């Protein structure tokens, strides 16, 4: 088991990639904090983690609110006494072409995907910096955070920022034994991509040399590797899991 006895916090883990990552981490021996803005979905996922034989804590947290995140962090430390890994997974979209995008759409996505990553990253780093073994922070970027994407000014800005913050924190926190990386998934079948037109998804499938879309498991496997000690010399980078869709 790669993550035996580690404590991992996954934001936005009530569904999609975060949910599947919670199960993967449990199977690898981690104790999992399932955090989501929606406590009911977090509870359901935590229950499934327990059925896999691992300890789980379901917590509600809105990543855009410092107070909410600090409360969550206090509960984690009260319960587990440490935090080994944060996956900054919570994310949203509100797509529109630049000429039609509203300020509200822009601000909403920035708040969750960018400010949320900063708030959670800072809160986790404060804990990890006091730990003998430091910790690992993984930011959810995207293919869109490397290449941009039509109709996603707001989302692209946040996903480039997720990479920028990962590289900056890797430089700042390395001396505290904290590794920080970003993960850039391509088109992964989750509730987020189910909102996209079928035609676009078919096109993306066809563009990949592997002729398929990604699964949440594909991303969860990368998170598990990066969170493990096998990745102990990997920091400050962004790794794609996209089936070479843009090659
Ligand atoms: P998803 O299915 O939409 O799940 C996102 C989760 O985040 C939901 O459970 C959502 O809760 C939660 N959330 C939203 N706002 C939140 C907030 N303010 N505080 C806490 N939790 C919040 O998304 P996904 O497809 O699994 O994507 C996960 C991450 O991977 C995102 O950062 C996304 O940008 C990134 N990503 C996904 C893909 C893809 O193809 N799916 C590709 C590249 C990158 P509610 O359900 O209650 O809103």
PDB file of C-alpha atoms and ligand atoms in Angstrom:
ATOM      1  CA  UNK A   1       0.000   0.000   0.000  1.00  0.00           C
ATOM      2  CA  UNK A   2       1.516   3.274  -1.160  1.00  0.00           C
ATOM      3  CA  UNK A   3      -0.174   5.645   1.287  1.00  0.00           C
ATOM      4  CA  UNK A   4      -0.295   3.591   4.470  1.00  0.00           C
ATOM      5  CA  UNK A   5      -1.274   5.716   7.506  1.00  0.00           C
ATOM      6  CA  UNK A   6      -1.105   8.973   5.593  1.00  0.00           C
ATOM      7  CA  UNK A   7      -3.891  11.515   6.170  1.00  0.00           C
ATOM      8  CA  UNK A   8      -5.196  13.033   2.947  1.00  0.00           C
ATOM      9  CA  UNK A   9      -7.618  15.935   2.513  1.00  0.00           C
ATOM     10  CA  UNK A  10      -9.459  16.076  -0.810  1.00  0.00           C
ATOM     11  CA  UNK A  11     -11.565  19.163  -1.534  1.00  0.00           C
ATOM     12  CA  UNK A  12     -14.650  18.831  -3.721  1.00  0.00           C
ATOM     13  CA  UNK A  13     -14.597  15.095  -3.016  1.00  0.00           C
ATOM     14  CA  UNK A  14     -18.384  14.658  -3.040  1.00  0.00           C
ATOM     15  CA  UNK A  15     -18.371  13.514  -6.648  1.00  0.00           C
ATOM     16  CA  UNK A  16     -16.312  13.195  -9.824  1.00  0.00           C
ATOM     17  CA  UNK A  17     -12.525  12.952  -9.736  1.00  0.00           C
ATOM     18  CA  UNK A  18     -12.372  13.874  -6.034  1.00  0.00           C
ATOM     19  CA  UNK A  19     -14.756  11.075  -5.084  1.00  0.00           C
ATOM     20  CA  UNK A  20     -12.851   8.419  -7.022  1.00  0.00           C
ATOM     21  CA  UNK A  21      -9.561   9.754  -5.629  1.00  0.00           C
ATOM     22  CA  UNK A  22     -10.935   9.262  -2.112  1.00  0.00           C
ATOM     23  CA  UNK A  23     -11.559   5.548  -2.891  1.00  0.00           C
ATOM     24  CA  UNK A  24      -8.126   5.135  -4.516  1.00  0.00           C
ATOM     25  CA  UNK A  25      -6.390   6.718  -1.513  1.00  0.00           C
ATOM     26  CA  UNK A  26      -8.350   4.468   0.860  1.00  0.00           C
ATOM     27  CA  UNK A  27      -7.313   1.377  -1.125  1.00  0.00           C
ATOM     28  CA  UNK A  28      -3.698   2.586  -0.851  1.00  0.00           C
ATOM     29  CA  UNK A  29      -4.014   2.733   2.952  1.00  0.00           C
ATOM     30  CA  UNK A  30      -4.718   6.437   3.540  1.00  0.00           C
ATOM     31  CA  UNK A  31      -7.151   7.915   6.025  1.00  0.00           C
ATOM     32  CA  UNK A  32      -9.284  10.308   4.033  1.00  0.00           C
ATOM     33  CA  UNK A  33     -10.895  13.656   4.759  1.00  0.00           C
ATOM     34  CA  UNK A  34     -13.768  13.985   2.303  1.00  0.00           C
ATOM     35  CA  UNK A  35     -14.476  17.716   2.061  1.00  0.00           C
ATOM     36  CA  UNK A  36     -17.211  19.260  -0.026  1.00  0.00           C
ATOM     37  CA  UNK A  37     -19.483  22.280  -0.015  1.00  0.00           C
ATOM     38  CA  UNK A  38     -22.339  19.757   0.038  1.00  0.00           C
ATOM     39  CA  UNK A  39     -22.115  17.739   3.273  1.00  0.00           C
ATOM     40  CA  UNK A  40     -24.585  15.075   2.117  1.00  0.00           C
ATOM     41  CA  UNK A  41     -22.434  14.025  -0.808  1.00  0.00           C
ATOM     42  CA  UNK A  42     -19.321  14.153   1.405  1.00  0.00           C
ATOM     43  CA  UNK A  43     -21.035  11.861   3.958  1.00  0.00           C
ATOM     44  CA  UNK A  44     -21.971   9.354   1.245  1.00  0.00           C
ATOM     45  CA  UNK A  45     -18.413   9.197  -0.064  1.00  0.00           C
ATOM     46  CA  UNK A  46     -16.993   8.904   3.470  1.00  0.00           C
ATOM     47  CA  UNK A  47     -19.335   5.975   4.111  1.00  0.00           C
ATOM     48  CA  UNK A  48     -18.005   4.204   1.001  1.00  0.00           C
ATOM     49  CA  UNK A  49     -14.430   4.835   2.188  1.00  0.00           C
ATOM     50  CA  UNK A  50     -15.307   3.202   5.514  1.00  0.00           C
ATOM     51  CA  UNK A  51     -16.709   0.214   3.616  1.00  0.00           C
ATOM     52  CA  UNK A  52     -13.255  -0.121   2.045  1.00  0.00           C
ATOM     53  CA  UNK A  53     -11.929  -0.528   5.599  1.00  0.00           C
ATOM     54  CA  UNK A  54     -10.382   2.913   6.050  1.00  0.00           C
ATOM     55  CA  UNK A  55     -11.115   5.757   8.410  1.00  0.00           C
ATOM     56  CA  UNK A  56     -12.892   8.710   6.814  1.00  0.00           C
ATOM     57  CA  UNK A  57     -14.006  12.117   8.012  1.00  0.00           C
ATOM     58  CA  UNK A  58     -16.697  13.977   6.067  1.00  0.00           C
ATOM     59  CA  UNK A  59     -16.473  17.738   6.438  1.00  0.00           C
ATOM     60  CA  UNK A  60     -18.293  20.609   4.862  1.00  0.00           C
ATOM     61  CA  UNK A  61     -16.097  23.433   3.633  1.00  0.00           C
ATOM     62  CA  UNK A  62     -16.522  26.199   1.115  1.00  0.00           C
ATOM     63  CA  UNK A  63     -13.021  26.647  -0.279  1.00  0.00           C
ATOM     64  CA  UNK A  64     -13.725  30.292  -1.121  1.00  0.00           C
ATOM     65  CA  UNK A  65     -14.099  31.191   2.570  1.00  0.00           C
ATOM     66  CA  UNK A  66     -11.023  31.401   4.803  1.00  0.00           C
ATOM     67  CA  UNK A  67     -13.073  30.932   7.974  1.00  0.00           C
ATOM     68  CA  UNK A  68     -14.736  27.800   6.624  1.00  0.00           C
ATOM     69  CA  UNK A  69     -11.390  26.316   5.544  1.00  0.00           C
ATOM     70  CA  UNK A  70      -9.718  27.157   8.875  1.00  0.00           C
ATOM     71  CA  UNK A  71     -12.567  25.461  10.772  1.00  0.00           C
ATOM     72  CA  UNK A  72     -12.134  22.387   8.580  1.00  0.00           C
ATOM     73  CA  UNK A  73      -8.389  22.348   9.212  1.00  0.00           C
ATOM     74  CA  UNK A  74      -8.900  22.597  12.986  1.00  0.00           C
ATOM     75  CA  UNK A  75     -11.269  19.614  12.866  1.00  0.00           C
ATOM     76  CA  UNK A  76      -8.727  17.577  10.850  1.00  0.00           C
ATOM     77  CA  UNK A  77      -5.962  18.285  13.343  1.00  0.00           C
ATOM     78  CA  UNK A  78      -8.269  17.574  16.318  1.00  0.00           C
ATOM     79  CA  UNK A  79      -9.251  14.254  14.749  1.00  0.00           C
ATOM     80  CA  UNK A  80      -6.067  12.960  13.089  1.00  0.00           C
ATOM     81  CA  UNK A  81      -3.325  15.133  14.608  1.00  0.00           C
ATOM     82  CA  UNK A  82      -1.665  15.677  11.225  1.00  0.00           C
ATOM     83  CA  UNK A  83      -2.167  16.293   7.523  1.00  0.00           C
ATOM     84  CA  UNK A  84       0.104  14.583   5.001  1.00  0.00           C
ATOM     85  CA  UNK A  85      -1.559  15.489   1.731  1.00  0.00           C
ATOM     86  CA  UNK A  86      -3.912  18.121   0.332  1.00  0.00           C
ATOM     87  CA  UNK A  87      -5.533  17.693  -3.042  1.00  0.00           C
ATOM     88  CA  UNK A  88      -6.865  21.035  -4.211  1.00  0.00           C
ATOM     89  CA  UNK A  89      -9.535  19.409  -6.363  1.00  0.00           C
ATOM     90  CA  UNK A  90     -12.684  21.546  -5.923  1.00  0.00           C
ATOM     91  CA  UNK A  91     -13.402  23.335  -9.168  1.00  0.00           C
ATOM     92  CA  UNK A  92     -16.212  24.775 -11.278  1.00  0.00           C
ATOM     93  CA  UNK A  93     -16.842  26.108 -14.771  1.00  0.00           C
ATOM     94  CA  UNK A  94     -19.012  28.982 -16.047  1.00  0.00           C
ATOM     95  CA  UNK A  95     -18.208  29.117 -19.735  1.00  0.00           C
ATOM     96  CA  UNK A  96     -18.723  31.936 -22.225  1.00  0.00           C
ATOM     97  CA  UNK A  97     -16.672  33.480 -24.995  1.00  0.00           C
ATOM     98  CA  UNK A  98     -14.789  36.619 -23.973  1.00  0.00           C
ATOM     99  CA  UNK A  99     -17.195  38.942 -25.766  1.00  0.00           C
ATOM    100  CA  UNK A 100     -20.131  37.490 -23.816  1.00  0.00           C
ATOM    101  CA  UNK A 101     -18.618  36.644 -20.430  1.00  0.00           C
ATOM    102  CA  UNK A 102     -20.078  38.525 -17.476  1.00  0.00           C
ATOM    103  CA  UNK A 103     -18.094  39.780 -14.513  1.00  0.00           C
ATOM    104  CA  UNK A 104     -20.172  37.485 -12.318  1.00  0.00           C
ATOM    105  CA  UNK A 105     -19.141  34.419 -14.361  1.00  0.00           C
ATOM    106  CA  UNK A 106     -15.505  35.522 -14.174  1.00  0.00           C
ATOM    107  CA  UNK A 107     -15.510  36.186 -10.419  1.00  0.00           C
ATOM    108  CA  UNK A 108     -17.362  32.964  -9.550  1.00  0.00           C
ATOM    109  CA  UNK A 109     -14.779  30.735 -11.210  1.00  0.00           C
ATOM    110  CA  UNK A 110     -11.833  32.755  -9.880  1.00  0.00           C
ATOM    111  CA  UNK A 111     -13.229  32.455  -6.342  1.00  0.00           C
ATOM    112  CA  UNK A 112     -13.384  28.637  -6.324  1.00  0.00           C
ATOM    113  CA  UNK A 113     -10.587  27.565  -8.659  1.00  0.00           C
ATOM    114  CA  UNK A 114      -7.982  30.205  -7.834  1.00  0.00           C
ATOM    115  CA  UNK A 115      -8.689  31.832  -4.481  1.00  0.00           C
ATOM    116  CA  UNK A 116      -9.892  28.486  -3.122  1.00  0.00           C
ATOM    117  CA  UNK A 117      -6.587  26.854  -4.066  1.00  0.00           C
ATOM    118  CA  UNK A 118      -4.689  29.696  -2.372  1.00  0.00           C
ATOM    119  CA  UNK A 119      -6.795  29.542   0.815  1.00  0.00           C
ATOM    120  CA  UNK A 120      -6.582  25.749   1.175  1.00  0.00           C
ATOM    121  CA  UNK A 121      -2.925  25.656   0.115  1.00  0.00           C
ATOM    122  CA  UNK A 122      -1.965  28.249   2.703  1.00  0.00           C
ATOM    123  CA  UNK A 123      -3.955  26.563   5.488  1.00  0.00           C
ATOM    124  CA  UNK A 124      -2.422  23.161   4.699  1.00  0.00           C
ATOM    125  CA  UNK A 125       1.104  24.569   4.350  1.00  0.00           C
ATOM    126  CA  UNK A 126       0.853  26.156   7.806  1.00  0.00           C
ATOM    127  CA  UNK A 127       0.168  22.707   9.280  1.00  0.00           C
ATOM    128  CA  UNK A 128       2.677  20.824   7.110  1.00  0.00           C
ATOM    129  CA  UNK A 129       5.476  23.317   7.853  1.00  0.00           C
ATOM    130  CA  UNK A 130       5.328  22.276  11.524  1.00  0.00           C
ATOM    131  CA  UNK A 131       5.517  18.534  10.747  1.00  0.00           C
ATOM    132  CA  UNK A 132       8.780  16.600  10.739  1.00  0.00           C
ATOM    133  CA  UNK A 133       7.853  14.898   7.458  1.00  0.00           C
ATOM    134  CA  UNK A 134       6.369  17.974   5.778  1.00  0.00           C
ATOM    135  CA  UNK A 135       3.659  17.016   3.304  1.00  0.00           C
ATOM    136  CA  UNK A 136       2.392  17.058  -0.252  1.00  0.00           C
ATOM    137  CA  UNK A 137       0.120  19.586  -1.989  1.00  0.00           C
ATOM    138  CA  UNK A 138      -1.394  18.722  -5.369  1.00  0.00           C
ATOM    139  CA  UNK A 139      -3.275  21.351  -7.379  1.00  0.00           C
ATOM    140  CA  UNK A 140      -5.872  20.385  -9.979  1.00  0.00           C
ATOM    141  CA  UNK A 141      -4.906  22.203 -13.163  1.00  0.00           C
ATOM    142  CA  UNK A 142      -6.110  21.101 -16.590  1.00  0.00           C
ATOM    143  CA  UNK A 143      -5.149  20.721 -20.210  1.00  0.00           C
ATOM    144  CA  UNK A 144      -6.804  24.139 -20.389  1.00  0.00           C
ATOM    145  CA  UNK A 145      -4.155  25.431 -17.935  1.00  0.00           C
ATOM    146  CA  UNK A 146      -1.468  24.632 -20.516  1.00  0.00           C
ATOM    147  CA  UNK A 147      -3.122  25.420 -23.846  1.00  0.00           C
ATOM    148  CA  UNK A 148      -6.133  27.638 -23.030  1.00  0.00           C
ATOM    149  CA  UNK A 149      -9.561  26.789 -24.433  1.00  0.00           C
ATOM    150  CA  UNK A 150     -12.280  28.394 -26.493  1.00  0.00           C
ATOM    151  CA  UNK A 151     -15.001  29.825 -24.219  1.00  0.00           C
ATOM    152  CA  UNK A 152     -13.009  29.425 -21.008  1.00  0.00           C
ATOM    153  CA  UNK A 153     -11.243  32.739 -20.246  1.00  0.00           C
ATOM    154  CA  UNK A 154     -12.086  32.449 -16.547  1.00  0.00           C
ATOM    155  CA  UNK A 155     -11.373  28.726 -16.200  1.00  0.00           C
ATOM    156  CA  UNK A 156      -8.114  28.918 -18.190  1.00  0.00           C
ATOM    157  CA  UNK A 157      -6.883  31.802 -16.017  1.00  0.00           C
ATOM    158  CA  UNK A 158      -7.455  29.714 -12.878  1.00  0.00           C
ATOM    159  CA  UNK A 159      -5.877  26.557 -14.263  1.00  0.00           C
ATOM    160  CA  UNK A 160      -2.711  28.424 -15.359  1.00  0.00           C
ATOM    161  CA  UNK A 161      -2.713  29.907 -11.842  1.00  0.00           C
ATOM    162  CA  UNK A 162      -2.896  26.432 -10.292  1.00  0.00           C
ATOM    163  CA  UNK A 163       0.379  25.617 -12.058  1.00  0.00           C
ATOM    164  CA  UNK A 164       1.911  28.981 -11.104  1.00  0.00           C
ATOM    165  CA  UNK A 165       1.032  28.518  -7.441  1.00  0.00           C
ATOM    166  CA  UNK A 166       2.351  24.928  -7.436  1.00  0.00           C
ATOM    167  CA  UNK A 167       5.722  26.059  -8.830  1.00  0.00           C
ATOM    168  CA  UNK A 168       5.945  29.030  -6.447  1.00  0.00           C
ATOM    169  CA  UNK A 169       5.052  26.950  -3.394  1.00  0.00           C
ATOM    170  CA  UNK A 170       7.508  24.223  -4.440  1.00  0.00           C
ATOM    171  CA  UNK A 171      10.269  26.868  -4.323  1.00  0.00           C
ATOM    172  CA  UNK A 172       9.101  28.391  -1.038  1.00  0.00           C
ATOM    173  CA  UNK A 173       8.227  25.233   0.873  1.00  0.00           C
ATOM    174  CA  UNK A 174      10.838  22.697  -0.284  1.00  0.00           C
ATOM    175  CA  UNK A 175      13.029  23.444   2.720  1.00  0.00           C
ATOM    176  CA  UNK A 176      10.098  22.419   4.948  1.00  0.00           C
ATOM    177  CA  UNK A 177       9.929  19.033   3.126  1.00  0.00           C
ATOM    178  CA  UNK A 178       6.703  20.045   1.396  1.00  0.00           C
ATOM    179  CA  UNK A 179       6.406  18.923  -2.225  1.00  0.00           C
ATOM    180  CA  UNK A 180       3.952  20.720  -4.505  1.00  0.00           C
ATOM    181  CA  UNK A 181       2.853  19.693  -7.988  1.00  0.00           C
ATOM    182  CA  UNK A 182       0.015  20.322 -10.402  1.00  0.00           C
ATOM    183  CA  UNK A 183      -1.933  17.692 -12.313  1.00  0.00           C
ATOM    184  CA  UNK A 184      -3.385  18.529 -15.726  1.00  0.00           C
ATOM    185  CA  UNK A 185      -6.205  16.186 -16.730  1.00  0.00           C
ATOM    186  CA  UNK A 186      -7.578  16.176 -20.260  1.00  0.00           C
ATOM    187  CA  UNK A 187     -11.203  15.305 -20.941  1.00  0.00           C
ATOM    188  CA  UNK A 188     -12.326  13.089 -18.071  1.00  0.00           C
ATOM    189  CA  UNK A 189     -15.830  11.655 -17.814  1.00  0.00           C
ATOM    190  CA  UNK A 190     -17.374  13.317 -14.731  1.00  0.00           C
ATOM    191  CA  UNK A 191     -20.486  15.424 -13.977  1.00  0.00           C
ATOM    192  CA  UNK A 192     -18.416  18.470 -15.044  1.00  0.00           C
ATOM    193  CA  UNK A 193     -17.789  17.197 -18.591  1.00  0.00           C
ATOM    194  CA  UNK A 194     -21.270  15.675 -18.905  1.00  0.00           C
ATOM    195  CA  UNK A 195     -22.407  19.290 -19.339  1.00  0.00           C
ATOM    196  CA  UNK A 196     -20.439  19.438 -22.619  1.00  0.00           C
ATOM    197  CA  UNK A 197     -22.097  18.679 -25.972  1.00  0.00           C
ATOM    198  CA  UNK A 198     -21.856  15.001 -26.972  1.00  0.00           C
ATOM    199  CA  UNK A 199     -20.357  16.099 -30.311  1.00  0.00           C
ATOM    200  CA  UNK A 200     -17.406  17.813 -28.600  1.00  0.00           C
ATOM    201  CA  UNK A 201     -16.733  14.802 -26.376  1.00  0.00           C
ATOM    202  CA  UNK A 202     -16.769  12.482 -29.416  1.00  0.00           C
ATOM    203  CA  UNK A 203     -14.319  14.820 -31.144  1.00  0.00           C
ATOM    204  CA  UNK A 204     -11.979  14.771 -28.139  1.00  0.00           C
ATOM    205  CA  UNK A 205     -12.158  10.990 -28.029  1.00  0.00           C
ATOM    206  CA  UNK A 206     -11.203  10.828 -31.672  1.00  0.00           C
ATOM    207  CA  UNK A 207      -8.294  13.276 -31.262  1.00  0.00           C
ATOM    208  CA  UNK A 208      -6.572  11.091 -28.661  1.00  0.00           C
ATOM    209  CA  UNK A 209      -4.258   8.409 -30.087  1.00  0.00           C
ATOM    210  CA  UNK A 210      -5.786   6.146 -27.421  1.00  0.00           C
ATOM    211  CA  UNK A 211      -9.291   6.799 -28.855  1.00  0.00           C
ATOM    212  CA  UNK A 212     -10.992   7.224 -25.507  1.00  0.00           C
ATOM    213  CA  UNK A 213     -11.814   9.869 -22.919  1.00  0.00           C
ATOM    214  CA  UNK A 214     -10.181   9.731 -19.506  1.00  0.00           C
ATOM    215  CA  UNK A 215     -11.751   8.210 -16.429  1.00  0.00           C
ATOM    216  CA  UNK A 216     -11.587   9.633 -12.895  1.00  0.00           C
ATOM    217  CA  UNK A 217      -9.480   6.564 -12.029  1.00  0.00           C
ATOM    218  CA  UNK A 218      -6.809   7.697 -14.534  1.00  0.00           C
ATOM    219  CA  UNK A 219      -6.422  10.941 -12.571  1.00  0.00           C
ATOM    220  CA  UNK A 220      -6.753   9.310  -9.133  1.00  0.00           C
ATOM    221  CA  UNK A 221      -3.865   6.955  -9.980  1.00  0.00           C
ATOM    222  CA  UNK A 222      -1.590   9.925 -10.712  1.00  0.00           C
ATOM    223  CA  UNK A 223      -2.610  11.698  -7.504  1.00  0.00           C
ATOM    224  CA  UNK A 224      -1.853   8.546  -5.502  1.00  0.00           C
ATOM    225  CA  UNK A 225       1.600   8.220  -7.043  1.00  0.00           C
ATOM    226  CA  UNK A 226       2.439  11.905  -6.494  1.00  0.00           C
ATOM    227  CA  UNK A 227       1.226  11.762  -2.886  1.00  0.00           C
ATOM    228  CA  UNK A 228       3.371   8.706  -2.175  1.00  0.00           C
ATOM    229  CA  UNK A 229       7.017   8.527  -1.123  1.00  0.00           C
ATOM    230  CA  UNK A 230       7.773   7.002  -4.548  1.00  0.00           C
ATOM    231  CA  UNK A 231       7.500  10.568  -5.859  1.00  0.00           C
ATOM    232  CA  UNK A 232       9.819  12.015  -3.195  1.00  0.00           C
ATOM    233  CA  UNK A 233      12.029  13.842  -5.750  1.00  0.00           C
ATOM    234  CA  UNK A 234       9.145  15.194  -7.828  1.00  0.00           C
ATOM    235  CA  UNK A 235       8.170  18.765  -7.025  1.00  0.00           C
ATOM    236  CA  UNK A 236       7.407  22.015  -8.841  1.00  0.00           C
ATOM    237  CA  UNK A 237       6.104  20.374 -11.972  1.00  0.00           C
ATOM    238  CA  UNK A 238       2.878  19.804 -13.850  1.00  0.00           C
ATOM    239  CA  UNK A 239       2.023  16.337 -15.113  1.00  0.00           C
ATOM    240  CA  UNK A 240      -0.595  15.740 -17.790  1.00  0.00           C
ATOM    241  CA  UNK A 241      -3.052  12.865 -17.776  1.00  0.00           C
ATOM    242  CA  UNK A 242      -4.798  13.538 -21.072  1.00  0.00           C
ATOM    243  CA  UNK A 243      -4.301  10.645 -23.505  1.00  0.00           C
ATOM    244  CA  UNK A 244      -2.171  12.974 -25.689  1.00  0.00           C
ATOM    245  CA  UNK A 245      -5.320  14.661 -26.945  1.00  0.00           C
ATOM    246  CA  UNK A 246      -3.364  17.699 -28.172  1.00  0.00           C
ATOM    247  CA  UNK A 247      -0.311  15.909 -29.597  1.00  0.00           C
TER     248      UNK A 247
HETATM  249  P1  LIG B   1     -17.115  17.915 -10.515  1.00  0.00           P
HETATM  250  O1  LIG B   1     -17.607  16.555 -10.844  1.00  0.00           O
HETATM  251  O2  LIG B   1     -17.924  19.086 -10.926  1.00  0.00           O
HETATM  252  O3  LIG B   1     -16.839  17.966  -8.934  1.00  0.00           O
HETATM  253  C1  LIG B   1     -16.396  19.150  -8.327  1.00  0.00           C
HETATM  254  C2  LIG B   1     -16.731  19.094  -6.858  1.00  0.00           C
HETATM  255  O4  LIG B   1     -16.303  20.327  -6.254  1.00  0.00           O
HETATM  256  C3  LIG B   1     -18.233  18.965  -6.579  1.00  0.00           C
HETATM  257  O5  LIG B   1     -18.463  17.984  -5.602  1.00  0.00           O
HETATM  258  C4  LIG B   1     -18.601  20.358  -6.071  1.00  0.00           C
HETATM  259  O6  LIG B   1     -19.655  20.360  -5.119  1.00  0.00           O
HETATM  260  C5  LIG B   1     -17.326  20.772  -5.369  1.00  0.00           C
HETATM  261  N1  LIG B   1     -17.269  22.216  -5.151  1.00  0.00           N
HETATM  262  C6  LIG B   1     -17.706  23.194  -5.982  1.00  0.00           C
HETATM  263  N2  LIG B   1     -17.537  24.395  -5.404  1.00  0.00           N
HETATM  264  C7  LIG B   1     -16.987  24.169  -4.189  1.00  0.00           C
HETATM  265  C8  LIG B   1     -16.580  25.017  -3.111  1.00  0.00           C
HETATM  266  N3  LIG B   1     -16.722  26.354  -3.166  1.00  0.00           N
HETATM  267  N4  LIG B   1     -16.049  24.453  -2.002  1.00  0.00           N
HETATM  268  C9  LIG B   1     -15.913  23.115  -1.919  1.00  0.00           C
HETATM  269  N5  LIG B   1     -16.291  22.264  -2.894  1.00  0.00           N
HETATM  270  C10 LIG B   1     -16.817  22.784  -4.020  1.00  0.00           C
HETATM  271  O7  LIG B   1     -15.641  18.162 -11.123  1.00  0.00           O
HETATM  272  P2  LIG B   1     -14.567  17.117 -11.689  1.00  0.00           P
HETATM  273  O8  LIG B   1     -14.807  16.944 -13.129  1.00  0.00           O
HETATM  274  O9  LIG B   1     -14.466  15.944 -10.783  1.00  0.00           O
HETATM  275  O10 LIG B   1     -13.260  18.007 -11.565  1.00  0.00           O
HETATM  276  C11 LIG B   1     -12.457  18.029 -10.394  1.00  0.00           C
HETATM  277  C12 LIG B   1     -11.275  18.958 -10.610  1.00  0.00           C
HETATM  278  O11 LIG B   1     -10.525  18.526 -11.765  1.00  0.00           O
HETATM  279  C13 LIG B   1     -11.694  20.402 -10.908  1.00  0.00           C
HETATM  280  O12 LIG B   1     -10.775  21.291 -10.335  1.00  0.00           O
HETATM  281  C14 LIG B   1     -11.618  20.483 -12.412  1.00  0.00           C
HETATM  282  O13 LIG B   1     -11.419  21.786 -12.868  1.00  0.00           O
HETATM  283  C15 LIG B   1     -10.428  19.582 -12.696  1.00  0.00           C
HETATM  284  N6  LIG B   1     -10.447  19.030 -14.065  1.00  0.00           N
HETATM  285  C16 LIG B   1     -11.474  18.252 -14.508  1.00  0.00           C
HETATM  286  C17 LIG B   1     -11.455  17.783 -15.805  1.00  0.00           C
HETATM  287  C18 LIG B   1     -12.559  16.929 -16.363  1.00  0.00           C
HETATM  288  O14 LIG B   1     -12.497  16.625 -17.562  1.00  0.00           O
HETATM  289  N7  LIG B   1     -13.535  16.508 -15.593  1.00  0.00           N
HETATM  290  C19 LIG B   1     -10.405  18.105 -16.650  1.00  0.00           C
HETATM  291  C20 LIG B   1      -9.375  18.899 -16.168  1.00  0.00           C
HETATM  292  C21 LIG B   1      -9.394  19.351 -14.856  1.00  0.00           C
HETATM  293  P3  LIG B   1     -21.196  20.520  -5.639  1.00  0.00           P
HETATM  294  O15 LIG B   1     -21.461  19.286  -6.421  1.00  0.00           O
HETATM  295  O16 LIG B   1     -22.004  20.594  -4.414  1.00  0.00           O
HETATM  296  O17 LIG B   1     -21.210  21.769  -6.456  1.00  0.00           O
END
